[in-house]
Coordinates of N, CA and C in Angstrom, one line a residue:
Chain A
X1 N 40.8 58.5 -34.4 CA 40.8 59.8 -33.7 C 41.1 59.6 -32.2
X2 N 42.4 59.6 -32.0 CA 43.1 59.3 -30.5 C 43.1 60.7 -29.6
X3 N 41.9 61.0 -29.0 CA 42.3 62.8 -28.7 C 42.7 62.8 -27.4
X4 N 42.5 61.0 -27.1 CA 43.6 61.2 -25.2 C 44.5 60.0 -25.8
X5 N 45.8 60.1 -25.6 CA 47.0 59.3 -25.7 C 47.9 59.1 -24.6
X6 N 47.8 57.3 -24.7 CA 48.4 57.0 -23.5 C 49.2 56.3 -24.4
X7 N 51.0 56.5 -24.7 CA 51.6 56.0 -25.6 C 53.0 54.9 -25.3
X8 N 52.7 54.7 -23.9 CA 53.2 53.4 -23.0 C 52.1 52.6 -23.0
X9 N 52.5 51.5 -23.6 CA 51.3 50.2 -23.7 C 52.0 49.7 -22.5
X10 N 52.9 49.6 -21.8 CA 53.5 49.0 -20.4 C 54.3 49.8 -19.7
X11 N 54.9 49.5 -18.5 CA 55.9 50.0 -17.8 C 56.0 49.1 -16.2
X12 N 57.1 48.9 -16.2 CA 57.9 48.0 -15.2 C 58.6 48.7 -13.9
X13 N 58.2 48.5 -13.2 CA 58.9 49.6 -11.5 C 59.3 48.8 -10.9
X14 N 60.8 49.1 -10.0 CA 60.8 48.2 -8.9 C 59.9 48.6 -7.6
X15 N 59.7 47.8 -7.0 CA 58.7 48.1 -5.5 C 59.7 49.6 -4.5
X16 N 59.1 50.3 -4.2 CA 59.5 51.4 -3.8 C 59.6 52.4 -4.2
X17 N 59.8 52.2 -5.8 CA 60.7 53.9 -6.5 C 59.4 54.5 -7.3
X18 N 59.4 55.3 -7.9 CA 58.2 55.8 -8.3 C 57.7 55.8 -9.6
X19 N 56.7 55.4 -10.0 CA 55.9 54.8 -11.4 C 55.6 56.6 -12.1
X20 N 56.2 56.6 -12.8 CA 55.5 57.9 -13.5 C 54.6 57.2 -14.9
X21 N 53.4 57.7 -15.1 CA 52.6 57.5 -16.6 C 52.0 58.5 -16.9
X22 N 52.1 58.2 -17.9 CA 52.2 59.6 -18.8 C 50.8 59.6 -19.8
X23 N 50.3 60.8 -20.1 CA 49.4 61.0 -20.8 C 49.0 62.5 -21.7
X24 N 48.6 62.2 -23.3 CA 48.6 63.5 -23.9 C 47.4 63.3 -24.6
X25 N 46.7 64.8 -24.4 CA 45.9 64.8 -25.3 C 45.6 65.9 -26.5
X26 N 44.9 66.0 -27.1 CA 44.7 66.8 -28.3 C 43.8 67.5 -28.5
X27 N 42.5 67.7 -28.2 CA 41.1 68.3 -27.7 C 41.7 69.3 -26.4
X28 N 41.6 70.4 -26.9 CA 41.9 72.0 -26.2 C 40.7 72.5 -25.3
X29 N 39.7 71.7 -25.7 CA 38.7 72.0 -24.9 C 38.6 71.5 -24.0
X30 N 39.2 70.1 -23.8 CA 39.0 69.5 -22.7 C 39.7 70.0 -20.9
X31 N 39.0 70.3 -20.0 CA 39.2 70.5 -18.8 C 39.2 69.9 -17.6
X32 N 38.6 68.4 -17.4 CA 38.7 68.0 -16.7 C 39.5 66.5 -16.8
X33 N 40.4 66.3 -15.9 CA 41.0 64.8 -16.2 C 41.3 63.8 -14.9
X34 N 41.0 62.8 -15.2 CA 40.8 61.9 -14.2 C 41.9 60.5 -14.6
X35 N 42.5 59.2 -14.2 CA 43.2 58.4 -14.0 C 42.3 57.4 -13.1
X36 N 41.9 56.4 -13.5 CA 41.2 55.3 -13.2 C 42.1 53.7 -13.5
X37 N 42.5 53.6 -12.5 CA 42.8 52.0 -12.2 C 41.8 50.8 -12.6
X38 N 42.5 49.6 -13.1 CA 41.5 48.9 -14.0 C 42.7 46.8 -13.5
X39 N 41.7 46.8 -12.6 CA 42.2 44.9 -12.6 C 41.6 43.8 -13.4
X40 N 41.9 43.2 -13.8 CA 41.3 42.5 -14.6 C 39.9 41.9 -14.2
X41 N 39.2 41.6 -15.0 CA 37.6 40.8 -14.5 C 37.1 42.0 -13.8
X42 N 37.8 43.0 -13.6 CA 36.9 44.4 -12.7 C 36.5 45.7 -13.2
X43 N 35.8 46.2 -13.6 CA 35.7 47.6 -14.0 C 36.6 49.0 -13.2
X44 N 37.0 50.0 -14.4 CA 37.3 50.8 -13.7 C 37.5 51.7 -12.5
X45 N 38.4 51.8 -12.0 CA 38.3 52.7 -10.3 C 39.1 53.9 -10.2
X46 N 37.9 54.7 -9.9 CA 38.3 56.1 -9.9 C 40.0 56.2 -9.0
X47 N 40.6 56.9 -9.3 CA 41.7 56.9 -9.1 C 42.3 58.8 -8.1
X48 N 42.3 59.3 -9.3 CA 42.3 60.3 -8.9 C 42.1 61.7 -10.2
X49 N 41.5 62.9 -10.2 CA 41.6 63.6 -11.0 C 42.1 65.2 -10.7
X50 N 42.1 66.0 -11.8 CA 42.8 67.6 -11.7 C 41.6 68.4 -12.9
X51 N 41.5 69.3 -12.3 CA 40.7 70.3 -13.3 C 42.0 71.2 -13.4
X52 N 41.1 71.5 -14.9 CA 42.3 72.6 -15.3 C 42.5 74.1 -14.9
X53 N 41.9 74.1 -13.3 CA 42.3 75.7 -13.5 C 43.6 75.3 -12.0
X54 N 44.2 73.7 -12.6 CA 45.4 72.9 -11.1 C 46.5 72.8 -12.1
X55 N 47.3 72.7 -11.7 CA 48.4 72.7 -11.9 C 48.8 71.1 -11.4
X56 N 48.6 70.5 -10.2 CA 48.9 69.6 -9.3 C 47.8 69.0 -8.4
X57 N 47.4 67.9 -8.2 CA 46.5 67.4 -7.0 C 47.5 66.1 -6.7
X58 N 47.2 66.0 -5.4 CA 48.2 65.2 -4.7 C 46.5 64.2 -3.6
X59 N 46.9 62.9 -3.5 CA 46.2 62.6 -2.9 C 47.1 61.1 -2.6
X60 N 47.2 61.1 -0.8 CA 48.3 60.3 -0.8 C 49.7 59.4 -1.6
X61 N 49.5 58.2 -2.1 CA 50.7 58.0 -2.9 C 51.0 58.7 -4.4
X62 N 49.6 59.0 -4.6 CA 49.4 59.7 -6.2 C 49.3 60.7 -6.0
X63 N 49.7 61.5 -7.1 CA 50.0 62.6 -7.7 C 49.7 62.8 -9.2
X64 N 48.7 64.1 -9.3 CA 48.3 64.0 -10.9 C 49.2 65.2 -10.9
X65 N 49.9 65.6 -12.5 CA 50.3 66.5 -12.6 C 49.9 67.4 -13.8
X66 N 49.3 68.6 -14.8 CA 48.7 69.0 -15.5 C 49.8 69.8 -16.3
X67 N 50.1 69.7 -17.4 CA 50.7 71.3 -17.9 C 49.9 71.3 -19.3
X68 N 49.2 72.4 -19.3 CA 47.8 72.7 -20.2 C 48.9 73.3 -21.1
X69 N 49.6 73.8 -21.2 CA 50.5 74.5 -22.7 C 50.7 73.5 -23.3
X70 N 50.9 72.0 -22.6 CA 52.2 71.4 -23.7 C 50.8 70.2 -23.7
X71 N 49.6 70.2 -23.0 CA 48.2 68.8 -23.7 C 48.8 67.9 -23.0
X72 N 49.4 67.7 -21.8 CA 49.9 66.6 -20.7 C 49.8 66.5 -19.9
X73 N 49.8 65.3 -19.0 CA 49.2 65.2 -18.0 C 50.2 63.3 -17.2
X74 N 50.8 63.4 -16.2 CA 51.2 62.3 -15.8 C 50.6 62.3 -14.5
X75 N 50.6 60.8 -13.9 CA 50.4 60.5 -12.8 C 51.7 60.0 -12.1
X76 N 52.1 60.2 -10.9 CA 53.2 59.9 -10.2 C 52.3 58.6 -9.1
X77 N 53.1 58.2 -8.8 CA 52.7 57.0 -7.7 C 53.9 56.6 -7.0
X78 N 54.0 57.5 -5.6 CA 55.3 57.2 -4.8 C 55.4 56.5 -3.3
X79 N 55.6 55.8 -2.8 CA 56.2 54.7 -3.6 C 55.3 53.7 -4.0
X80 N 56.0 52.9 -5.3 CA 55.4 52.3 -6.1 C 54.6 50.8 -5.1
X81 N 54.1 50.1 -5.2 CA 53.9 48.4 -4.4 C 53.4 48.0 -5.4
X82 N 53.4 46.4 -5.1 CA 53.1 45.4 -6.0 C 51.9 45.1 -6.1
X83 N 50.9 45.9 -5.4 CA 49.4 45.9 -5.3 C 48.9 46.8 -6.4
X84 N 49.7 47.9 -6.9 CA 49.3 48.8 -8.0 C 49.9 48.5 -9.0
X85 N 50.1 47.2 -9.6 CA 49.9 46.5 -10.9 C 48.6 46.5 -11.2
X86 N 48.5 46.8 -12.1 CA 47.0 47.1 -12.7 C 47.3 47.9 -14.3
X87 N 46.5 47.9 -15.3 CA 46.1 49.1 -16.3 C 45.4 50.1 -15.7
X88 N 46.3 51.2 -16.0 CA 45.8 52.7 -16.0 C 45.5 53.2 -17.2
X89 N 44.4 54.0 -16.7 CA 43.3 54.6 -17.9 C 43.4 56.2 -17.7
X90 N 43.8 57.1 -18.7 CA 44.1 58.8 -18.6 C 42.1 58.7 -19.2
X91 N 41.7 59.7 -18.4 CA 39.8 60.3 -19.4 C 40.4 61.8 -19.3
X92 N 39.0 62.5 -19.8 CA 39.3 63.8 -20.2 C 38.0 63.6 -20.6
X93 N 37.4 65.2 -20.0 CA 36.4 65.5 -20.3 C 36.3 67.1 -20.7
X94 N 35.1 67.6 -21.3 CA 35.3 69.4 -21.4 C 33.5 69.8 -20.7
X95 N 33.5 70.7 -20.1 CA 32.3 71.3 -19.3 C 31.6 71.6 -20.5
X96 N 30.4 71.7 -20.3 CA 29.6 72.5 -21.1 C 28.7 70.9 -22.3
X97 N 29.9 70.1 -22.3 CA 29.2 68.8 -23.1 C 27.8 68.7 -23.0
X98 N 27.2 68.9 -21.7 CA 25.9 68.5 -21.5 C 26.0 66.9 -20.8
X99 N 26.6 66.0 -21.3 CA 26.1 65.0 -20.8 C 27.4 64.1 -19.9
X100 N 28.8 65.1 -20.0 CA 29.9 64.8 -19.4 C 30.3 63.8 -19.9
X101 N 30.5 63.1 -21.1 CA 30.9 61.8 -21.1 C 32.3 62.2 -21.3
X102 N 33.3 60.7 -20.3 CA 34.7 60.6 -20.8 C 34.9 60.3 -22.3
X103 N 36.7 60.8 -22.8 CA 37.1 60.3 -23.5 C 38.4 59.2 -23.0
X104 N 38.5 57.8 -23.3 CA 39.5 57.5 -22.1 C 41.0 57.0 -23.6
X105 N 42.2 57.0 -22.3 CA 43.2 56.5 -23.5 C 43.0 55.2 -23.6
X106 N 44.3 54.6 -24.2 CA 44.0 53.1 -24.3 C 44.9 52.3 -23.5
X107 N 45.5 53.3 -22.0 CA 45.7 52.3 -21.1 C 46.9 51.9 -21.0
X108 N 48.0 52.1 -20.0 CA 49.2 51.3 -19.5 C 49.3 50.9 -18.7
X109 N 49.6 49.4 -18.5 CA 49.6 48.2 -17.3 C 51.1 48.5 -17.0
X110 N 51.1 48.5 -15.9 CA 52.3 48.9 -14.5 C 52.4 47.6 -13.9
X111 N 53.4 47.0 -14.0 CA 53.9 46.0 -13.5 C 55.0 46.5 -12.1
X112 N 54.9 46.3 -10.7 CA 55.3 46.3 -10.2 C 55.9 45.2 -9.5
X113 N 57.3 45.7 -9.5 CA 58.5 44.2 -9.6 C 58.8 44.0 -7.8
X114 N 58.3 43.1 -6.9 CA 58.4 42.9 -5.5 C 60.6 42.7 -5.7
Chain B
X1 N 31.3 51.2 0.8 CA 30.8 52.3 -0.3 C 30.0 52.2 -1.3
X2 N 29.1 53.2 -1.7 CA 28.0 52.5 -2.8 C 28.6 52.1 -4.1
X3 N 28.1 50.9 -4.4 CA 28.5 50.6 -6.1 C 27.9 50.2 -6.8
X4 N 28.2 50.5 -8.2 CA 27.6 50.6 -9.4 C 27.5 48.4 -9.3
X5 N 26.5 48.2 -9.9 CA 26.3 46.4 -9.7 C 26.0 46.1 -11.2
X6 N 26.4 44.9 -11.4 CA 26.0 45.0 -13.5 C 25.5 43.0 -13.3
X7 N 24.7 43.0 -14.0 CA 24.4 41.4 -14.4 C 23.8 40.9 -15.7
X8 N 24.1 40.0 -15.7 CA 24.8 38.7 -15.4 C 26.7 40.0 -15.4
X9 N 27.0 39.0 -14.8 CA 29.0 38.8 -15.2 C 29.5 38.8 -16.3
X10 N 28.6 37.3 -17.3 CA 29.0 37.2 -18.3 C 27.6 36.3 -19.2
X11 N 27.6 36.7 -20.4 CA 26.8 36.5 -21.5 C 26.9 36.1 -22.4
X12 N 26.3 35.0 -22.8 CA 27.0 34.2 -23.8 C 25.6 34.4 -25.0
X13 N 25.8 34.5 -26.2 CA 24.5 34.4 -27.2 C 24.9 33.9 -28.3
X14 N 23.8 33.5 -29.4 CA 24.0 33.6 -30.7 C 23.4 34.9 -31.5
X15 N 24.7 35.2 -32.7 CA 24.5 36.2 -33.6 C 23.0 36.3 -33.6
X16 N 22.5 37.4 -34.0 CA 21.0 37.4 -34.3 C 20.3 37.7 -32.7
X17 N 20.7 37.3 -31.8 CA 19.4 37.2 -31.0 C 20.0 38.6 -30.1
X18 N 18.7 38.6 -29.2 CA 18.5 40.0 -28.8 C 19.1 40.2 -27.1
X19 N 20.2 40.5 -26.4 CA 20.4 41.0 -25.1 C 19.9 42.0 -24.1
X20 N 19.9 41.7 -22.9 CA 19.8 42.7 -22.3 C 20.5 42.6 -20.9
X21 N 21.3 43.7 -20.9 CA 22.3 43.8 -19.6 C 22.1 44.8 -18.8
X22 N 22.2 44.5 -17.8 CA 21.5 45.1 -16.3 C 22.6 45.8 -15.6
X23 N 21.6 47.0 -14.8 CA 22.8 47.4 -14.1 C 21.9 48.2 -13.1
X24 N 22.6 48.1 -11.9 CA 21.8 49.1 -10.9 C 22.7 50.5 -10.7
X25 N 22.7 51.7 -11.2 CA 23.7 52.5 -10.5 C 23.4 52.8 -9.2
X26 N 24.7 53.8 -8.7 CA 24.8 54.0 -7.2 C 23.6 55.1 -7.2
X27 N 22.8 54.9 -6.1 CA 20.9 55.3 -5.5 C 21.0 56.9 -5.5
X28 N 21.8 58.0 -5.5 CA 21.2 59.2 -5.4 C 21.9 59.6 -6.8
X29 N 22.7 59.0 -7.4 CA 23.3 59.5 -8.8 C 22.0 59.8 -10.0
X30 N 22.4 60.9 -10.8 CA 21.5 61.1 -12.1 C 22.6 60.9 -13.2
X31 N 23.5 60.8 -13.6 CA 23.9 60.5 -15.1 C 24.6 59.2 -15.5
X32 N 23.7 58.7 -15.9 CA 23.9 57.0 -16.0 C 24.6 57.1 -17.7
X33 N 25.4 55.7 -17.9 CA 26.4 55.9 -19.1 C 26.5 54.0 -19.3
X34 N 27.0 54.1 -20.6 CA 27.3 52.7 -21.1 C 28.7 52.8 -21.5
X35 N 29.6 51.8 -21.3 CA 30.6 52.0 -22.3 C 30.9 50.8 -22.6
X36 N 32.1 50.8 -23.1 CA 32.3 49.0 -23.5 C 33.6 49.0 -24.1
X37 N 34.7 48.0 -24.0 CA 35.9 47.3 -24.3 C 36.1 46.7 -24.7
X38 N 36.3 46.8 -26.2 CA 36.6 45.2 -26.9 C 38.0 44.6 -26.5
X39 N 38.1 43.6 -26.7 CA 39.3 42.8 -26.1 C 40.8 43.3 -26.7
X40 N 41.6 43.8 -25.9 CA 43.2 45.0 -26.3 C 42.5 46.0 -26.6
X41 N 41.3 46.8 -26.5 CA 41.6 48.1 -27.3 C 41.0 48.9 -25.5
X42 N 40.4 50.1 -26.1 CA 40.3 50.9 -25.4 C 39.0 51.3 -24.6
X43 N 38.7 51.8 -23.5 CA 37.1 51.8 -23.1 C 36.7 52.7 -24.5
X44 N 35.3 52.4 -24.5 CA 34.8 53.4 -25.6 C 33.2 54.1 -25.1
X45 N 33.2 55.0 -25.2 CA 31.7 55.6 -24.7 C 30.4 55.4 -25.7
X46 N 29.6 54.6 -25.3 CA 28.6 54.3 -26.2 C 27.1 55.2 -25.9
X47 N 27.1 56.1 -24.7 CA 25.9 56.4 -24.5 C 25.6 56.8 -23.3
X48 N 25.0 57.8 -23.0 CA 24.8 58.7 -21.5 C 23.3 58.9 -21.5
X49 N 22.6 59.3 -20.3 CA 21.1 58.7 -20.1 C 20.9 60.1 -18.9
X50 N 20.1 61.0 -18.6 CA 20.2 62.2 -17.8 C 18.3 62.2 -18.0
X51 N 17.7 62.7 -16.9 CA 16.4 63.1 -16.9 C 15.8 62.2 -18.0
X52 N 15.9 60.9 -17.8 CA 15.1 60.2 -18.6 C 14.8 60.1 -19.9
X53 N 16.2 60.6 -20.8 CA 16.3 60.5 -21.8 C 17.7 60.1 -22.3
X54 N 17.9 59.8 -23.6 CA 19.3 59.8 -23.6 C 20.1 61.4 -23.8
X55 N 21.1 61.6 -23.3 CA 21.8 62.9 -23.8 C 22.9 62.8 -24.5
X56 N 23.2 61.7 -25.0 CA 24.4 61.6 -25.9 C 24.8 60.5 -26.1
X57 N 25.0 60.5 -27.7 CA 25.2 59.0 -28.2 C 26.7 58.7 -28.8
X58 N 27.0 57.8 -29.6 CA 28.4 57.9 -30.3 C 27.7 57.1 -31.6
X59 N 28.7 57.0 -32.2 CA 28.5 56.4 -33.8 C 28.2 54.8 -33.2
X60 N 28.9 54.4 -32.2 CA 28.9 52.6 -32.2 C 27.2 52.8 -31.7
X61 N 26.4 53.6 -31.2 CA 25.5 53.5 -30.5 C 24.4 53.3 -31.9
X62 N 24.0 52.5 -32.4 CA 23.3 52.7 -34.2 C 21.7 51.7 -33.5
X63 N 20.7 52.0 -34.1 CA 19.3 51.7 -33.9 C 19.6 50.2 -33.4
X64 N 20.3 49.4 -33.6 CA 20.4 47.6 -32.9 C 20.3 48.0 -31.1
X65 N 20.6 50.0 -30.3 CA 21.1 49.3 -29.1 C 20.3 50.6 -28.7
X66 N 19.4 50.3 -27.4 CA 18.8 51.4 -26.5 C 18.7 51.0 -25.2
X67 N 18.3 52.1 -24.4 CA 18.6 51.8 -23.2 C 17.0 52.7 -22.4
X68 N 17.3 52.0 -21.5 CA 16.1 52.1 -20.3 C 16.1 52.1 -19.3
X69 N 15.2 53.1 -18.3 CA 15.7 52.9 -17.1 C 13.8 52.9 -16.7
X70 N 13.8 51.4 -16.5 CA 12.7 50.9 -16.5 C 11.6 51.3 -14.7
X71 N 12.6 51.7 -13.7 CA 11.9 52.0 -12.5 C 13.1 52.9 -12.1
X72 N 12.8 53.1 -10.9 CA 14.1 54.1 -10.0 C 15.6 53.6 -9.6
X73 N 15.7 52.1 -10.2 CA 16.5 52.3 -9.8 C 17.9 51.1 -10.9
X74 N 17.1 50.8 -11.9 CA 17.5 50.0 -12.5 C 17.8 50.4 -13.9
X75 N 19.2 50.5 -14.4 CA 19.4 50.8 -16.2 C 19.9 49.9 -17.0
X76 N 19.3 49.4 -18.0 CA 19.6 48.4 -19.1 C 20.0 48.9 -20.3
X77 N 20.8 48.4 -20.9 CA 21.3 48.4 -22.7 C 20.7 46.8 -22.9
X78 N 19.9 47.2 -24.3 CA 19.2 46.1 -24.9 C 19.8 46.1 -26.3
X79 N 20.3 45.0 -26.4 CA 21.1 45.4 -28.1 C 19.7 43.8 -28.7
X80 N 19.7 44.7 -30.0 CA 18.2 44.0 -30.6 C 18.9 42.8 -31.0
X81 N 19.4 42.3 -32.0 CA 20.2 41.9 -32.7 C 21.7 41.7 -32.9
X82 N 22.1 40.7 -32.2 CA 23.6 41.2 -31.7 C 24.5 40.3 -33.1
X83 N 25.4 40.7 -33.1 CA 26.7 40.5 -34.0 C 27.7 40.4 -33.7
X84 N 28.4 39.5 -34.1 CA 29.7 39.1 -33.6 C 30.8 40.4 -33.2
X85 N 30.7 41.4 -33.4 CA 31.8 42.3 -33.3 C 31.0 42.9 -32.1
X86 N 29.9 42.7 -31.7 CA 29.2 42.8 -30.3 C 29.2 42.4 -29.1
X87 N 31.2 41.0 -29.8 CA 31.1 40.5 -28.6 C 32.7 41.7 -27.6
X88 N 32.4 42.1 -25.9 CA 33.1 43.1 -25.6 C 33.0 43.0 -24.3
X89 N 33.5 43.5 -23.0 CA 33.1 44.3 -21.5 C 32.3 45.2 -22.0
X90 N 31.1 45.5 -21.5 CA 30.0 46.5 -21.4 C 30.2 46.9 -20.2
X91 N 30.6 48.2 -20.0 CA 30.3 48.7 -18.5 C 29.8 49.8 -18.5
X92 N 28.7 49.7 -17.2 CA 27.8 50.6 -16.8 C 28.3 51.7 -15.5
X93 N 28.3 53.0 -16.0 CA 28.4 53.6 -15.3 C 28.1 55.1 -14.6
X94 N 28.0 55.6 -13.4 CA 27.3 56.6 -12.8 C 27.6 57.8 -12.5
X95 N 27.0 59.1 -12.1 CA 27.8 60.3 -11.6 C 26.5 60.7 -10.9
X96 N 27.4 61.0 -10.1 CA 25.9 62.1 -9.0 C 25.6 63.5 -9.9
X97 N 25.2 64.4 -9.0 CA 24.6 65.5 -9.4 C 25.8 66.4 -9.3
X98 N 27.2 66.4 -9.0 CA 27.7 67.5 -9.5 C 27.8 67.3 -10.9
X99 N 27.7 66.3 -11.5 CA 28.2 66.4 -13.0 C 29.6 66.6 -13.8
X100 N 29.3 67.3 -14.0 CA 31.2 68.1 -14.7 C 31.7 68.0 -13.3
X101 N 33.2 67.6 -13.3 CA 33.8 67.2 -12.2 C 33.6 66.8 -11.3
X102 N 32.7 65.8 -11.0 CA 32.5 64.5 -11.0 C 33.3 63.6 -11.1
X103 N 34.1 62.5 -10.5 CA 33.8 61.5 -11.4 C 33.0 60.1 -11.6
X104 N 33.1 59.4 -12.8 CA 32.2 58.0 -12.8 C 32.3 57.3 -11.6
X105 N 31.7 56.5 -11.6 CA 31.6 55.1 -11.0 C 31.3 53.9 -11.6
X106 N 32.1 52.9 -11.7 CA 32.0 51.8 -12.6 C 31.2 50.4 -11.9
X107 N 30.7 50.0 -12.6 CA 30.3 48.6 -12.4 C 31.6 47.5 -13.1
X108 N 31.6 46.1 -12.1 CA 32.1 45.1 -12.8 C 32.4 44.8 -14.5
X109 N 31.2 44.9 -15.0 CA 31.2 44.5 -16.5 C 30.4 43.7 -16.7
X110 N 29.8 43.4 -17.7 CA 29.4 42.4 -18.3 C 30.3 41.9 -19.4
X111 N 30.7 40.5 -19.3 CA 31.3 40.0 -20.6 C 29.9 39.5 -21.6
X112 N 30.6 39.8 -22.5 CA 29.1 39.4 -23.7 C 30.1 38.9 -24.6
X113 N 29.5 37.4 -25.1 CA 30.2 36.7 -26.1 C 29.3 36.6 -27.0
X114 N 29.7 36.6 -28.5 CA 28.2 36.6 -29.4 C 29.2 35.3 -30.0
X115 N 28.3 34.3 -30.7 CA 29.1 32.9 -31.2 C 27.6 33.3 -33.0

């Protein structure tokens, strides 16, 4: 039961140009989404997120972007560096849960090429 | 910045015997959480903790695993009996009081190996 899909298990950038990753989900209820960076031996790091009454949140090199019709959601990262090699994690959450827990995808590592 | 702290790092046991993994969340937060990563797959939510109870569990969360937050400032997952498919990253983690939109805060991990 995949109801956040991250369907890039990798993706490769040159240094500079911009990493787009991509994410869909399936749960209509869900409203809140967040993008959490993940290095190895380290727990996740909040990244950045968008509630769904956005369209767009921009927070320096990242950019989340939302379109609720089509269950999608990418992150932009412009320009790319070789420091944001890492697995990226899409969550999704819906209000009213009571206890807020994420659902998270299963993550695409971004290799950024110096 | 405040952060979520988890110990040991790493855990080594045999099948059968009983764990417990520590975590301090960040000090004014209330919604404490467990999750955990088996090796290639995905985080998975095993269990959220609010006003001194649990508030939500998942199916992996089965009578072998409970949790405690034994003073003000300390939360453990205690798995009774551990089993090999028990071995994973456990991570603990927090949200202040807005809640819904919010987000977490993670701890390091715990690796747990079960032999």
């Amino acid at each position: 039961d995949q109801q956040v899909k991250q369907n890039s298990p990798s993706l490769s950038v040159q240094e500079g140009r911009i990493s787009i990753l991509n994410c869909d989900y399936t749960n209509s209820m869900f409203d809140y989404f967040l993008w959490y960076k993940k290095y190895p031996a380290e727990g996740p790091t909040f990244l950045i997120s968008i509630s769904s009454i956005k369209d767009k949140n921009e927070d320096g090199r990242f950019t989340v972007f939302l379109n609720k019709s089509a269950k999608h959601l990418s992150l932009h990262i412009v320009p790319s560096q070789p420091g944001d090699s890492a697995v990226y994690f899409c969550a999704a959450e819906r209000s009213g849960a009571g206890s807020y827990q994420l659902t998270f995808g299963k993550g695409t590592k971004l290799s950024v090429i110096p | 910045e405040p952060e979520v702290t988890q110990t040991p790092s790493h855990q080594v046991t045999q099948m059968g015997q009983e764990v417990i993994l520590r975590c301090v969340p960040i000090s004014n937060h209330l919604y404490f959480y467990w999750y955990r990563q088996i090796l290639g797959q995905k985080v998975e939510f095993l269990v959220s903790f609010y006003n001194n109870e649990i508030s939500e569990k998942s199916e992996i969360f089965d009578d072998q695993f409970s949790v405690e937050r034994p003073d003000g400032s300390n939360f453990t997952l205690k798995i009774r009996s551990t089993k090999l498919e028990d071995s994973a990253m456990y991570f603990c983690a927090s949200r202040g009081d807005g809640g819904y939109n919010s987000p977490l805060h993670f701890g390091n991990g715990t690796r747990l190996t079960v032999t």
